[in-house]
Amino acid sequence: MPGTKLLYTALLAVFVPAILNAATLNGFIKDASDGESLPNTTIALPALKMGTLSNASGYYAITGLPPGRHVVVISHIGYRTQLDTLDLIADQALRWNINLSVESIRLQEETVIIADRLGEEFRQQTGFSVLQAQDMQQMPAVGESDLLRSLQLLPGIQAASDISSGLYVRGGGPDQTRILLDQVPLYNPSHAFGFFSTFNPDAIKDVSLYKGVYPAAYGGNLGALLDVQNREGNRQTLSGRGGLSLISGRLLLEGPIGTGAWMLSGRRTYLDPVLSAVRASGANVPSYYFYDFNGKFSQRLGPSDELVISTYFGQDVLDFDLDAETFFALNWGNRTLTGRWSHLFSPTLFGRFIAAFSTYESDTSLSFFDTPVLFDNSVRDLSFKADFDYYVQADHTIAAGLLLTDYKFTFRQTFNQRQQLDLNQEPWLMAAYVQDDWQATPLMHLRLGSRFSYFTAGQRLSLEPRFSLSYELQPGLRLKTGGGVYHQYLQLVTTEGFSGGDYWLPLDASVKPSRSYQTALGLDWEVSSRYRLSAETYYTDMDQLALLDNNTVADSEETRSTDLFVTDGTGYAAGLELFAERRLGRLRGWLGYTLGWTRRQFPELNRGRTFPPKYDRRHDISLNSSYRQSKWTWNLSLVYATGQAFTPAGARYTLRAPATGLFTDRALPADRNSARLLPYHRLDVGARRAFGLWGSEAEFYLQIFNLYSRRNEWFVQYDTDEPETDPKVVKMLPIVPTFGLDFKF
Amino acid sequence: MTHYLAWIIALFCACAADRQPGELFGPLEDDLVVVDVQLIVDAPLPPVHLSRTLAPGTTYTAAAAALSGAVVAIRQADQIIDYTEDPEDPGRYLPTASVATLPATLYRLEVLLTDGRQVKAQTHTPDRLQITQLLLLDEETLLPRRELKLFAELGEAVYYAPENQIFYQQGLLEARVAEEIDIPAYQLAIFNLEEDSALLIDADFLEEDDLAEFERKGASPPLAVRKGQARLPWFAVAFAGRHKFKIYAVDENWYDFIRTDPDGNGGGFGGLLGDQFQRPTFNIEGGIGLFASASVDSVGFTVLP
């Protein structure tokens, strides 16, 4: 049985420490300024050519170290590299916690501070992007800075319109991107019909985006993964930050408590009094506001245990009372509550246990001349999750985990006091993954993993192998590749223009879950600490796609997925992304270019022919830069993209409406999305000036969205009331100047 | 920095381009044959309207679109009914014999154009539909307040029966059919039979132009008539006076067209931002249009201001 012998040998090689009497070095790495954990920090012993990275909780362990004196180097981009000498004795497990200080880099007369907490993941994982919270806050925006809108400037990510914060990543729709806040899914991360996202910029600690080929620890969506980590709170001192913009005010307070920290942040719009005054003058405007709240509380329960409790809730409330019999009311919001317990079973086995509760509710009620219509949709996600990191050897870290989610979906539609739809589903999702991070050679890092999942609706069992490889061709120059299989059991019901009142529905036994096969290949060159260049190609093949059927007759007692969606779709997305970044200096920023194609094909749509989705863009260029000069910071963002696809009219004809017999002049739609709107381009600029405010730091900002007021095209409507068919182009936002104040104490 | 900014603005302004006339039209699909025929069970076979599509950038007139000189026939089981063109109305073809449309029967349309093109379509007529009750329900309890008279009882006099006089937006009007039949959907339609009765809608938020757009005819999207009950929404009633409320039991072709028609009421979701401007499902071989059938019954009542 040579095969069995080979397997046995391989297992021994992985699981048995290489050196008898070996020592283990382990501990937590934190930011010295506020005590926040630092994931993906490199801990290296150069003389032994051994090292590892800290995990998501900042924990690291290196096993198999020979006894003796060793030089240890702890490095993290943006932090001062720390060198220490340690004496290890045989069989010792040395707990060594490290606090890293942010590095101040002095360039000429300017001090520029960069902290790149997730830089190592960027080096190892293809398709990975990082957005610094401080960069996000400096980007010009409409009203106030917004995470999702900032991400739309990265190569490979599109926006559907000026008023949408939806992410269209690498040729996928917003439903194909999983959005997590502190490991909990957010089902509608938007305020104000998608104009803003639910993420309060003050509360954000780290943002990591896998544009594709995300690792086995995650699952559930065909395309991308956005993982937002909120701040844990300042463990050193009481501090705060906040801001006032034209539309909202926000405040974050944080500080130490016991053996941990706390953080509370809130944001609310203050448009209500303005709208109320406008209404009082007789104009028909709705009443509208949104708010959100983030809270986190952490306690270290001992040297091996930490408990973190976090919550988020946010709500959008719109009321439009037009008349006694005609009104429109829309409320939607997310709520999450998460408990996380981290436990160190041994120096080499780290565990995280999460119990999370996430709900999303959307209620729409309207009355049109005394005819009431109600829609309500809710998603409840109750999840239990366990993740383990096992530091087998210095060059092997095995991660494994389990997930159990109890979903509850409801979707009801009532028209004229009669229930037309009443969908209730309570499926379970069970998933398990295992992944090995293997430093195969000093130059090659491999991540091999697989995810298994079982969804009770339709009894779907999926196996999803994943891999990524990073090979250092020469110092700073890496070749990265990756691939994987992904399944999606939940389907988002939304429009491509704006989000708000979106619905999530599970795919039941009548429809197979959508599936994608992703591959990516890229070259990443860190030219210096100042410059980084990358080029990446991707190809995603999709099948079993489901798309909301716009022509669905939502009037059925037993609605199944096959009634709501067009199914059996196939598609692909392919592209090339080029990215150049200047990370240090007075002038910082990036230039990105994407060349992309994406296509869909459904037997029931477009007479079975292939078509591009609206967000298919051949070219997309974005430039984002900031220039710091004394107390001033100047920002500039520039976007150019191929116009979005739309369905043009190919002919005109007359046909009676069958029930009324009225002859109706009509435009005949040509092939789906077979024409293009004019190219989209926009220049946003902003200026910020720092000043002292009652002993605290503050910044006043002025931002101008769409500086040259380019009226980009949004969609086309055809008017056939006159003998000449009149196409009307609806345009997007003109120039929008805004100003505000941010402060920190 | 200033030069850099100016250069970028100039570059992007240069990229701006204005639309040329006709750019917003797609690949031309003019000269497609358009069929327009709706068979109603128990009614005589209807006329066949034949026209063609015209390029969207040209001036559309019915005369320019009419298709004359075609050979038209409808097959009803083994019987062939030939059609001849109406000399008064080009593109309109009339049956040469008066034949009633049968329920649960397959009909085939055959058209041969002068240029040799052929158009074919078929429809299977639904069973008969019968409304057995018309009730005025209480909006809160949904219990019947009173039962209205049907055409079967009073004929055209229903419009003047005391039971059939209802006040605008008071109660819910519900028609009940004898039994559900095997069809994909129903469609409701409302017809105000007056020519100049008062507009009942009095909403401050509507401008005069909006009020002028209210029509005296309207139809619903495809619906289920669950438990044999069909309710009339008040927003469908805009004018005072006599109303005819029709329930159509529609065939597959009718259903496919109204659920996919971007000019109609649309389906349940979507329809925003041009998403719904997609080609309807026609079920016509060699052309576009509608060859469909339905059975229908109606009730009458008068709305008082």
Coordinates of N, CA, C and O in Angstrom, one line a residue, chain A residues 15 30 34 46 60 120 194 222 235 319-320 333 354 397 401 449 477 582 636 644 666 693 703 724 731:
Chain A
F15 N 2.1 17.1 11.2 CA 1.6 17.2 12.5 C 2.7 17.0 13.6 O 2.5 17.3 14.8
K30 N -0.5 44.0 19.5 CA -1.5 45.1 19.5 C -0.8 46.4 19.1 O 0.4 46.5 19.1
D34 N -3.6 52.5 20.9 CA -5.0 52.3 21.4 C -5.3 50.9 21.8 O -6.5 50.6 22.2
P46 N 14.9 35.5 11.5 CA 15.6 35.4 10.3 C 16.7 34.4 10.2 O 16.9 33.7 9.2
Y60 N -0.4 35.0 17.5 CA 0.6 34.3 16.7 C 1.2 33.2 17.6 O 1.1 33.2 18.8
E120 N 0.0 42.3 4.8 CA 0.5 40.9 4.6 C -0.5 40.1 3.8 O -0.2 39.3 3.0
G194 N -29.7 53.7 -0.8 CA -28.4 53.3 -1.3 C -27.5 54.5 -1.4 O -26.3 54.3 -1.9
L222 N -21.3 34.2 -4.6 CA -20.6 33.8 -5.8 C -19.3 34.6 -6.1 O -18.4 34.1 -6.8
R235 N -8.0 51.1 24.5 CA -7.7 50.4 25.8 C -6.8 51.3 26.7 O -6.5 50.9 27.8
D319 N -41.7 58.7 5.4 CA -43.2 58.8 5.4 C -43.6 59.9 4.4 O -43.0 61.0 4.4
F320 N -44.4 59.6 3.5 CA -44.9 60.5 2.5 C -46.4 60.6 2.5 O -47.0 59.7 1.8
G333 N -34.2 48.3 8.0 CA -33.1 48.4 8.9 C -32.5 47.1 9.2 O -33.2 46.0 9.1
I354 N -18.3 32.2 18.1 CA -19.2 33.4 17.9 C -20.6 33.0 17.9 O -21.0 32.0 17.2
T397 N 0.1 26.5 9.2 CA -1.0 26.9 10.2 C -2.3 26.4 9.6 O -2.6 26.7 8.4
G401 N -13.0 25.4 10.8 CA -14.2 26.0 11.5 C -15.5 25.4 11.1 O -15.6 24.6 10.2
G449 N -7.5 25.0 0.8 CA -8.6 24.8 1.7 C -9.8 24.3 1.0 O -9.8 24.1 -0.3
L477 N 8.7 41.4 -5.6 CA 7.9 41.1 -6.8 C 7.3 39.7 -6.6 O 8.0 38.7 -6.4
R582 N 0.9 55.1 -4.8 CA 1.9 55.8 -4.0 C 1.5 55.9 -2.6 O 0.5 56.5 -2.3
L636 N -8.4 64.6 -4.6 CA -9.0 64.6 -6.0 C -9.3 63.2 -6.4 O -8.5 62.3 -6.1
Q644 N -22.9 52.7 -19.4 CA -23.5 51.4 -19.0 C -24.4 51.0 -20.2 O -24.9 51.8 -21.0
R666 N -46.4 51.7 -29.4 CA -45.4 51.0 -28.6 C -44.0 51.1 -29.3 O -43.9 51.1 -30.5
L693 N -9.3 72.8 18.2 CA -10.6 73.2 18.6 C -10.7 72.9 20.1 O -10.9 71.7 20.4
Q703 N -16.0 69.9 0.0 CA -15.9 68.8 -1.0 C -16.8 69.2 -2.2 O -17.9 69.7 -1.9
E724 N -43.6 60.8 -33.7 CA -42.1 60.6 -33.7 C -41.7 60.1 -32.3 O -42.0 60.7 -31.3
K731 N -30.8 61.9 -16.5 CA -29.4 62.1 -16.1 C -29.1 62.0 -14.6 O -30.1 62.1 -13.8

